[in-house]
CSV table of C-alpha atoms in Angstrom, one decimal:
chain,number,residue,atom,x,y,z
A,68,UNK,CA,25.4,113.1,32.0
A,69,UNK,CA,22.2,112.2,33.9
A,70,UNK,CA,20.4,108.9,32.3
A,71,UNK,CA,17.5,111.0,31.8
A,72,UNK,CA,19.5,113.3,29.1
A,73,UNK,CA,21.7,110.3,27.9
A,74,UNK,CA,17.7,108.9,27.0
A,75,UNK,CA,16.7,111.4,25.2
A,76,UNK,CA,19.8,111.5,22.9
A,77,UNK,CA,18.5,108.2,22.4
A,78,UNK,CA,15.1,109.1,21.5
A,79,UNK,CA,16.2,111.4,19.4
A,80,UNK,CA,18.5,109.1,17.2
A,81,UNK,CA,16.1,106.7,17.3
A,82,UNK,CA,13.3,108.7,16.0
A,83,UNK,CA,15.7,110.5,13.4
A,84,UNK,CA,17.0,107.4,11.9
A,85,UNK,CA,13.7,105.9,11.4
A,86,UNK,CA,12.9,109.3,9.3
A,87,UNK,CA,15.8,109.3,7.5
A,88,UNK,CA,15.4,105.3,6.4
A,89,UNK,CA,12.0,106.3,4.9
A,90,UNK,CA,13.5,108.9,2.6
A,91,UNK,CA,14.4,108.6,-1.4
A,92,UNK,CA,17.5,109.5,-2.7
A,93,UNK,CA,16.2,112.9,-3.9
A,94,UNK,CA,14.1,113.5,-0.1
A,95,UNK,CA,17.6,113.1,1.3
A,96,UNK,CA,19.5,115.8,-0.7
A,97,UNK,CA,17.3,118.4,0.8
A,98,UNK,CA,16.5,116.7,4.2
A,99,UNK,CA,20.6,116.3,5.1
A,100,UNK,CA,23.2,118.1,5.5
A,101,UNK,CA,26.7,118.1,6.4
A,102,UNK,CA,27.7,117.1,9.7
A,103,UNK,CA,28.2,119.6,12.3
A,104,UNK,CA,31.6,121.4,12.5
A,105,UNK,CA,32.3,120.5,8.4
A,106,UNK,CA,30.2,123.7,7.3
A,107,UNK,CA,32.4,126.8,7.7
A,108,UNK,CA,31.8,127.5,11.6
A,109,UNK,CA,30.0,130.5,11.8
A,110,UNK,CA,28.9,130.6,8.2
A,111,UNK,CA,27.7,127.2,8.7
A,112,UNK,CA,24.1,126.0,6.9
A,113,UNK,CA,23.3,124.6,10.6
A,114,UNK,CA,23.6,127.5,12.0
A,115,UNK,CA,22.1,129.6,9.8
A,116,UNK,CA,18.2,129.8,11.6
A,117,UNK,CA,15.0,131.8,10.9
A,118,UNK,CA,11.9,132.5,12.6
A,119,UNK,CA,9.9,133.5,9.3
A,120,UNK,CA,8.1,132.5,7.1
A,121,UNK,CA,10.8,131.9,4.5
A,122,UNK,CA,12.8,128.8,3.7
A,123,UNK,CA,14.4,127.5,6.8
A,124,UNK,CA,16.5,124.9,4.6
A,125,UNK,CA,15.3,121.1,4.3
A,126,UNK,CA,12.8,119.1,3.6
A,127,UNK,CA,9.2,120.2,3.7
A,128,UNK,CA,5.9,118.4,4.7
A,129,UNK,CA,4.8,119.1,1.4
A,130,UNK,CA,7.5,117.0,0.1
A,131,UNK,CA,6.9,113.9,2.1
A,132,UNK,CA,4.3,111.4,2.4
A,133,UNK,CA,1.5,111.2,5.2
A,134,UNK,CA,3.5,108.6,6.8
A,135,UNK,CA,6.4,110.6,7.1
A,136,UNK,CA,4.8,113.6,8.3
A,137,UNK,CA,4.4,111.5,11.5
A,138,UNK,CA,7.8,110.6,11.1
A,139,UNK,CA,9.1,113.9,11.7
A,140,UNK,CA,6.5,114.5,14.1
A,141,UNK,CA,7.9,111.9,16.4
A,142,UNK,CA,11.5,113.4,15.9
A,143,UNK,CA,9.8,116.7,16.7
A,144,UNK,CA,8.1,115.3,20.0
A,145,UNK,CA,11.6,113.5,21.1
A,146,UNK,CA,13.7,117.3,21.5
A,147,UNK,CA,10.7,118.3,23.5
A,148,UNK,CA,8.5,118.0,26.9
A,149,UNK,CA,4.9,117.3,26.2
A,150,UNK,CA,4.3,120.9,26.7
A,151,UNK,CA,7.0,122.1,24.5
A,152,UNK,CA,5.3,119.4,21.7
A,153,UNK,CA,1.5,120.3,22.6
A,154,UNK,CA,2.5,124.9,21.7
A,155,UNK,CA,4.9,123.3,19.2
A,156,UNK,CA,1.6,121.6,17.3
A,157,UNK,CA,-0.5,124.6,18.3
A,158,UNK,CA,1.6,127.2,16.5
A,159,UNK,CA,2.0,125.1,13.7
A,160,UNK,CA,-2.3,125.0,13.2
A,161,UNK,CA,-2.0,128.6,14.0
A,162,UNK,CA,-1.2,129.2,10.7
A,163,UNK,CA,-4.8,128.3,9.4
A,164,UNK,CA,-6.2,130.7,12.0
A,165,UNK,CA,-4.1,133.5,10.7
A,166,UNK,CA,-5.1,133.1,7.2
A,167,UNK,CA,-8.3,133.5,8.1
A,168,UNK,CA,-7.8,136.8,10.2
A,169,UNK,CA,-5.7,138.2,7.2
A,170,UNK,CA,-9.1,137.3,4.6
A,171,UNK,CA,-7.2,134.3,2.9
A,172,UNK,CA,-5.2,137.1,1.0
A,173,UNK,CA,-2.3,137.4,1.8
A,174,UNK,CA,0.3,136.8,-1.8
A,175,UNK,CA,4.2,136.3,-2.1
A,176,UNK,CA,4.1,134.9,-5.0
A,177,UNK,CA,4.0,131.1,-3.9
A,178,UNK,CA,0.9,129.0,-4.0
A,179,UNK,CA,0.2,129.7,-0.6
A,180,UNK,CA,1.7,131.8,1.7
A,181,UNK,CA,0.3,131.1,5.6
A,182,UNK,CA,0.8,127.6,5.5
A,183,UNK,CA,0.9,124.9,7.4
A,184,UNK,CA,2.9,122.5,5.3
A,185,UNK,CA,6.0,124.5,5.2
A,186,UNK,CA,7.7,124.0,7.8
A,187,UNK,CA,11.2,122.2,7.1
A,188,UNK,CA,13.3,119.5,8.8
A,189,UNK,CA,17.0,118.6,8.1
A,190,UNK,CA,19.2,116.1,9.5
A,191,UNK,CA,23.0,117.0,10.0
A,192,UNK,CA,25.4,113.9,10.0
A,193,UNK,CA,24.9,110.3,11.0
A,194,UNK,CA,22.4,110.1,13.8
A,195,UNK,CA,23.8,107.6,16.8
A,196,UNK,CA,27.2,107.2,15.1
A,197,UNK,CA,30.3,108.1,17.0
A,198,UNK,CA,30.2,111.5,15.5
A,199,UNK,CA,28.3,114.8,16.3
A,200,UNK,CA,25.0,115.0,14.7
A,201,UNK,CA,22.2,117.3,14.6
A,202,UNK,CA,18.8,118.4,14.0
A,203,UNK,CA,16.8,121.6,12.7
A,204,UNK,CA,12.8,121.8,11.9
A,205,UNK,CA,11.5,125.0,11.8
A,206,UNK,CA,9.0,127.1,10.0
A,207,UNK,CA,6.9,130.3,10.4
A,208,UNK,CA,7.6,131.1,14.1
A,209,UNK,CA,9.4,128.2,15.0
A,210,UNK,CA,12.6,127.1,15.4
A,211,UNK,CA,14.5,124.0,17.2
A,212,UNK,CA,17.6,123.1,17.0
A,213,UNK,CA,19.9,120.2,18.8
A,214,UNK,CA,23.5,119.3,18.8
A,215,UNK,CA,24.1,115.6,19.9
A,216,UNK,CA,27.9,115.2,20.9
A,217,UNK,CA,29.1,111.9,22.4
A,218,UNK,CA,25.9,110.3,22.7
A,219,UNK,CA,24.3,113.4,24.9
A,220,UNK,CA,22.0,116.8,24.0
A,221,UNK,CA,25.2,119.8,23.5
A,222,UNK,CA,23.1,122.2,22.6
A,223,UNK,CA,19.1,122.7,22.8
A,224,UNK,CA,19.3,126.6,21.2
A,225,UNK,CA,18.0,129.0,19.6
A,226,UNK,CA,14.7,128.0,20.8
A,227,UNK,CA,11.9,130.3,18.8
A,228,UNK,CA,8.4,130.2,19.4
A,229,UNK,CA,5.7,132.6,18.5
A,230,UNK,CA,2.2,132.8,17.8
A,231,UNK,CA,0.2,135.3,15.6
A,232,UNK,CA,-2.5,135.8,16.6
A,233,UNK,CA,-1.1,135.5,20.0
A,234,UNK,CA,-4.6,135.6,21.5
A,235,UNK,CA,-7.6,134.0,19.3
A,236,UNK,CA,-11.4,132.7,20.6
A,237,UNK,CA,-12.9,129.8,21.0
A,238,UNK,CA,-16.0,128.6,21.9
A,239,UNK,CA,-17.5,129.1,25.4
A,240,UNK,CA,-15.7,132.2,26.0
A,241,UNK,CA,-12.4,130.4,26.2
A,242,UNK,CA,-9.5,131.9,24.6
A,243,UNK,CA,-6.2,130.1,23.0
A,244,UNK,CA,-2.8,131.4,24.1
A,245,UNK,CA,-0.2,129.1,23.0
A,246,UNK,CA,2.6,131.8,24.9
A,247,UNK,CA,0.1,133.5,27.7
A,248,UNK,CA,1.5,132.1,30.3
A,249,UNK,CA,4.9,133.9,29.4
A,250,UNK,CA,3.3,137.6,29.2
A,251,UNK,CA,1.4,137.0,32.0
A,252,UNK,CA,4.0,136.1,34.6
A,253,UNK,CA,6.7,138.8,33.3
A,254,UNK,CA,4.0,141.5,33.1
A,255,UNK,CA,2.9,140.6,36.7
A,256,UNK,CA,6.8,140.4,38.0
A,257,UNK,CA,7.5,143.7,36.4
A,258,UNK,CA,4.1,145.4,37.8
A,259,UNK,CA,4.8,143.7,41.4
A,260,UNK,CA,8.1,145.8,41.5
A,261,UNK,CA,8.4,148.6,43.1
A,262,UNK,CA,9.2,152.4,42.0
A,263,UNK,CA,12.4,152.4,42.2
A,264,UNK,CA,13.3,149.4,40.5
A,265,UNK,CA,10.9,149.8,38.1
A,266,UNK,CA,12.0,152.7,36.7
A,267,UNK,CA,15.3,150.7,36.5
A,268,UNK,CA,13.8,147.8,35.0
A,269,UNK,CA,12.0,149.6,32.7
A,270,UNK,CA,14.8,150.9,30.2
A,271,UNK,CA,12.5,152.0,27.2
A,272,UNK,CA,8.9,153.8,26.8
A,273,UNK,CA,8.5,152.0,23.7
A,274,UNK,CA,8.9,148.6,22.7
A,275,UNK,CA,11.3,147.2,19.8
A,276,UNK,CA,9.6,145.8,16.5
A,277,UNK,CA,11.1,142.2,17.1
A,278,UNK,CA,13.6,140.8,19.9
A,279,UNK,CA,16.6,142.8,19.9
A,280,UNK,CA,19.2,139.6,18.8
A,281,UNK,CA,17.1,138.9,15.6
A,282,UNK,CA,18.0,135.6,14.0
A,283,UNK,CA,21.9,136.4,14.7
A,284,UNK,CA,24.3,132.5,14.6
A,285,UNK,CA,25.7,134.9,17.5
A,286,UNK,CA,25.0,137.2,20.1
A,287,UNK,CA,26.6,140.6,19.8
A,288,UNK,CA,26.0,144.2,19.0
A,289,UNK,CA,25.8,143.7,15.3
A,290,UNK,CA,22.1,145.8,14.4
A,291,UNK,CA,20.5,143.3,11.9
A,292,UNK,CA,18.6,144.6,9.4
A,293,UNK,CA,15.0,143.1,8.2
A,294,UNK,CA,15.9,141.6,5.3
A,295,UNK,CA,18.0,139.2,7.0
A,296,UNK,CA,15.1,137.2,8.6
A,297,UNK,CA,14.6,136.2,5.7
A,298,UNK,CA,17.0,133.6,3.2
A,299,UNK,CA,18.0,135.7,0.5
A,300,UNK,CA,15.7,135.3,-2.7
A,301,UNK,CA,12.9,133.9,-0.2
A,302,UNK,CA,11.0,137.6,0.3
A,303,UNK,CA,11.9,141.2,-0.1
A,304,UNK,CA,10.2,142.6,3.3
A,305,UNK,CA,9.3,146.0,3.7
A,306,UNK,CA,11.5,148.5,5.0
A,307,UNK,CA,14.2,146.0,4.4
A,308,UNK,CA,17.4,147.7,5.1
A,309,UNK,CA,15.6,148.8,8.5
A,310,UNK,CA,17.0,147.5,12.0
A,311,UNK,CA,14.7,144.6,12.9
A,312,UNK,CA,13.6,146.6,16.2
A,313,UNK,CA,12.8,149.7,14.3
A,314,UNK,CA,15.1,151.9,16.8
A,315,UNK,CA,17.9,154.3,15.9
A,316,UNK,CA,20.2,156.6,18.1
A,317,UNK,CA,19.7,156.8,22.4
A,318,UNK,CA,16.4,154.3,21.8
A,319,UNK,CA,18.4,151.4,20.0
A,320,UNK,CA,21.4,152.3,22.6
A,321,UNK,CA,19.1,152.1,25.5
A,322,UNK,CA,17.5,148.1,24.6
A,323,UNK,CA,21.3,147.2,23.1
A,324,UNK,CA,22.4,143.6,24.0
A,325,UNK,CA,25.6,144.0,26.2
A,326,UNK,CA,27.7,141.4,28.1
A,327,UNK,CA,26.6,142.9,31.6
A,328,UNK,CA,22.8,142.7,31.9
A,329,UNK,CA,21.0,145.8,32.1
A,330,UNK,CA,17.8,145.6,33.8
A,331,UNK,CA,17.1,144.3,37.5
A,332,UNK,CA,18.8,141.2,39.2
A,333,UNK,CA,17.0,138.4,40.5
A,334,UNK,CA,18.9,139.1,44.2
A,335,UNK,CA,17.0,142.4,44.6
A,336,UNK,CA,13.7,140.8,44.2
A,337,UNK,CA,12.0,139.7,47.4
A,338,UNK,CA,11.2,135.9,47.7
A,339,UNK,CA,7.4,136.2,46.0
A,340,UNK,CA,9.1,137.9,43.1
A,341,UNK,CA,12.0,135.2,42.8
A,342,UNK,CA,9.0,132.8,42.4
A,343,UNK,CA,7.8,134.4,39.8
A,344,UNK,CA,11.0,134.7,37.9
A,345,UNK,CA,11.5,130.7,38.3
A,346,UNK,CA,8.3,130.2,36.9
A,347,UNK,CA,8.8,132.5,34.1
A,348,UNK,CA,12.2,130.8,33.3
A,349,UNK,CA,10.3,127.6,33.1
A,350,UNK,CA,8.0,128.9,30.1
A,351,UNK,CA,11.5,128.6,28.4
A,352,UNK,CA,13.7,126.5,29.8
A,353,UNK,CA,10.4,123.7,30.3
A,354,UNK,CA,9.9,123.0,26.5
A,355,UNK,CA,12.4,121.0,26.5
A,356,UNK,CA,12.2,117.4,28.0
A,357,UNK,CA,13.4,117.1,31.7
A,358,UNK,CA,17.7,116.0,31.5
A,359,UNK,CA,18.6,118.0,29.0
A,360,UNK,CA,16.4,121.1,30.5
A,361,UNK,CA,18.7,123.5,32.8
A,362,UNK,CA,16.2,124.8,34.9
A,363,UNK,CA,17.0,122.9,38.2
A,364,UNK,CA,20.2,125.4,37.1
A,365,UNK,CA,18.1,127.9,39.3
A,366,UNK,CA,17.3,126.2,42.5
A,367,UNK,CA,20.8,127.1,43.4
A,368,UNK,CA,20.0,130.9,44.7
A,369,UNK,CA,23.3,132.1,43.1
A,370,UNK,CA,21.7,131.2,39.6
A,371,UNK,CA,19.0,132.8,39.9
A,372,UNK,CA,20.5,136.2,41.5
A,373,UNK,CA,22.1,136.5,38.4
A,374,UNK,CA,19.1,136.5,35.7
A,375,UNK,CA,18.3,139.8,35.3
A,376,UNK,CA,14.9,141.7,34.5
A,377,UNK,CA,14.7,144.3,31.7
A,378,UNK,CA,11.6,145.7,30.0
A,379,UNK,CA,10.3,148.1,27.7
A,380,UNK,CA,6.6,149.7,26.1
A,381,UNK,CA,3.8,149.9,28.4
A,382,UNK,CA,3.2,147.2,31.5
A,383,UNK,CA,-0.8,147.4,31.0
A,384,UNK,CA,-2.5,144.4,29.3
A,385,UNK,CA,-3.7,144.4,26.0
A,386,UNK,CA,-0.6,146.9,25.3
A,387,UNK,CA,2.3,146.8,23.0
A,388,UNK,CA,6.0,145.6,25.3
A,389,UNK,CA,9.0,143.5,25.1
A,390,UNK,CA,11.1,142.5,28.2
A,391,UNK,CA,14.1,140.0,28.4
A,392,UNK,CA,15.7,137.7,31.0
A,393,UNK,CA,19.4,137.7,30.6
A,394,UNK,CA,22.2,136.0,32.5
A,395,UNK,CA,24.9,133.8,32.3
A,396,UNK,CA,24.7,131.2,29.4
A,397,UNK,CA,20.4,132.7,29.3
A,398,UNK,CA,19.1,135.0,26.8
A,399,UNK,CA,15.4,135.2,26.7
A,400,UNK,CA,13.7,137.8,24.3
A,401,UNK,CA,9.9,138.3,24.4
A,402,UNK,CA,8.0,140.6,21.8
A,403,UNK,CA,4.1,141.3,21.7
A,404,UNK,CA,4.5,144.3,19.6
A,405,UNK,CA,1.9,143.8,16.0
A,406,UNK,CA,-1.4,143.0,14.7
A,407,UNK,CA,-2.2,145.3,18.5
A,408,UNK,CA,-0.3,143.3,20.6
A,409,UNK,CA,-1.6,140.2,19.2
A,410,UNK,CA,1.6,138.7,18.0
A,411,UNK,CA,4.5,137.4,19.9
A,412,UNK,CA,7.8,136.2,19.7
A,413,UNK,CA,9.7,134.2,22.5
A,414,UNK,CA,13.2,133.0,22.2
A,415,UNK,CA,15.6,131.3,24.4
A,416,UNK,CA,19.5,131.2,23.6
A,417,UNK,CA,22.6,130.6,25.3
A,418,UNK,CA,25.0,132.5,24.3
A,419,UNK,CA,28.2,130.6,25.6
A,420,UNK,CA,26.6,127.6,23.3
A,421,UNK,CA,24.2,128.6,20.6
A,422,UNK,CA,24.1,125.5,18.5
A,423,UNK,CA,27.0,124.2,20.4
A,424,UNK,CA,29.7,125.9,18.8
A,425,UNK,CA,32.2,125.0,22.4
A,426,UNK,CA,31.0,121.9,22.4
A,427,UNK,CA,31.9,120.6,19.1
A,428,UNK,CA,35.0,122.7,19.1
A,429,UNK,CA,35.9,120.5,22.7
A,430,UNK,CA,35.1,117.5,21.0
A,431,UNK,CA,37.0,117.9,17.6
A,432,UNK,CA,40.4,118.8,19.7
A,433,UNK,CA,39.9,116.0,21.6
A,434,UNK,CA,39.8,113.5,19.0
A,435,UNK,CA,42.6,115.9,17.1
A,436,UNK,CA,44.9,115.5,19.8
A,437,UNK,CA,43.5,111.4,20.0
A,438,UNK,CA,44.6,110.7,16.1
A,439,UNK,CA,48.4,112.6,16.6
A,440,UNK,CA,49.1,110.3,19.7
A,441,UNK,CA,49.1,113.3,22.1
């Protein structure tokens, strides 16, 4: 491992240990959890993730003291690039601004319900320790999660960002996009392409309601329905035994997740284009710090043929669309879909190594084999 990613394992124990020793005993039964790979696998609490505004599991800022707020702040700011922590804070404020656009009435029963305190962190295991540990803070359109194995960053997915409103004023005619610089470069990749791939790029008229995967531990063909983005108890959404994408028959078939990409591949775009999509992959793969980010993955050409291009819902601005990147070990989702395409979602997964899972599996038969003498 490169002693830039060794660092920020590092950082990251550092910064969650100094959290941790500024909790009481009752902070700590709701900020720490098991350690990774003692939970159940799949039906593991740490891999159990949501990108709404429900209980993500831990402890809250409302819970904590000013000082620790910072605390977890600082954790926050170690599992991410200054860029990844500067639309990390932004979305987090964002939830004052949408408050405001829904009149400061919006009521699910709690004492407020667009707001900027809940958002939850939790510590899994012994942070530093010889053991796997990880990390989850997460909230109303957020999401981070980490996996440290043998003292270096296993797993930096899901990654969930989103921002409603996705496009708000300010003053002198400026306007706050937190995610703009993602709908921008995929509308103007898919718009730069020509008719023929285009129509193979574009696989749907209309977009989904949400990102195809959901909040899935795993990528597969399961259809998840709305109530499951939200913990059980939490919220009873509407239409909630509705597919999150809101499609049914030939339309959910057409935007389906499969294990061949559909879409087009980065090695029939021509060299402008194949800018583009680098860039765009950097939107994702850039919020986390430089080590542990695989981008330089895709200055190898053969990475990058790979990543295919799929869209749907209209290519003209201010209009409701989705697209994804997908590839080996990259699953990107984008949504700008509600609220008149003033509402996005933007995920990045791995699906060889959501939340580590072969990682921590390696690692456990290692030191299996270690203990029986083999």
């Amino acid at each position: 491992m490169s002693d830039a990613g060794r660092e920020v394992a590092d950082r990251m124990a550092e910064a969650a240990l100094a959290w941790l020793d500024s909790l009481d005993a009752e902070q700590r039964k709701a900020g720490v959890g098991a350690p990774p790979g003692t939970g159940g696998g799949a039906g593991d609490e740490r891999t159990r993730w949501f990108y709404t505004p429900t209980d993500h599991g831990g402890l809250t800022f409302h819970q904590q003291r000013p000082a620790q707020h910072r605390l977890v702040m600082r954790l926050v700011a170690s599992g991410l690039s200054e860029a990844g922590y500067n639309t990390v804070a932004t979305v987090l404020g964002l939830e004052n601004v949408l408050d405001r656009v829904e009149g400061f009435s919006v009521n699910w029963g709690r004492e407020r319900t667009r707001d900027p305190g809940m958002y939850y962190l939790r510590v899994f295991g012994e942070p530093g320790g010889p053991r796997p540990w990880g990390w989850r803070f997460g909230g109303h359109h957020v999401s981070l999660n980490y996996l440290v194995v043998d003292g270096r960053v296993a797993a930096t997915t899901p990654c969930f960002l989103g921002a409603d409103p996705a496009a708000s004023p300010l003053l002198g005619a400026a306007t706050l996009r937190p995610l703009g610089a993602a709908e921008d470069l995929a509308r103007e990749l898919v718009r730069s392409l020509n008719p023929e791939l285009a129509a193979r790029a574009v696989l749907l008229t209309r977009p989904p309601d949400d990102v195809v995967a959901g909040n899935s531990s795993r990528i597969d063909d399961r259809v998840l329905t709305r109530a499951e983005l939200w913990r059980p108890g939490q919220h009873t959404p509407d239409r909630a035994d509705h597919p999150v994408t809101g499609l049914h028959g030939a339309d959910r078939q057409a935007l389906a997740l499969t294990p061949a990409p559909k879409g087009v591949p980065g090695a029939e775009l021509d060299a402008a284009q194949r800018e583009l999509l680098r860039a765009l992959l950097g939107t994702y793969l850039d919020r986390v710090p430089d080590g542990v980010s695989p981008l330089p993955r895709y200055e190898d050409p053969a990475a990058l043929d790979a990543v295919h291009l799929a869209w749907a819902g209209s290519t003209t601005p201010g209009e409701p669309h989705y697209y994804r990147l997908q590839g080996p070990r990259l699953l990107v989702e984008w949504t700008n879909v509600h609220r008149g395409a003033n509402h996005a979602h933007a995920v990045w997964r791995d699906p060889e190594t959501d939340f580590g899972g072969d990682v921590l599996a390696a690692h456990h038969a290692a030191h299996h084999r270690h203990e029986n003498g083999m």
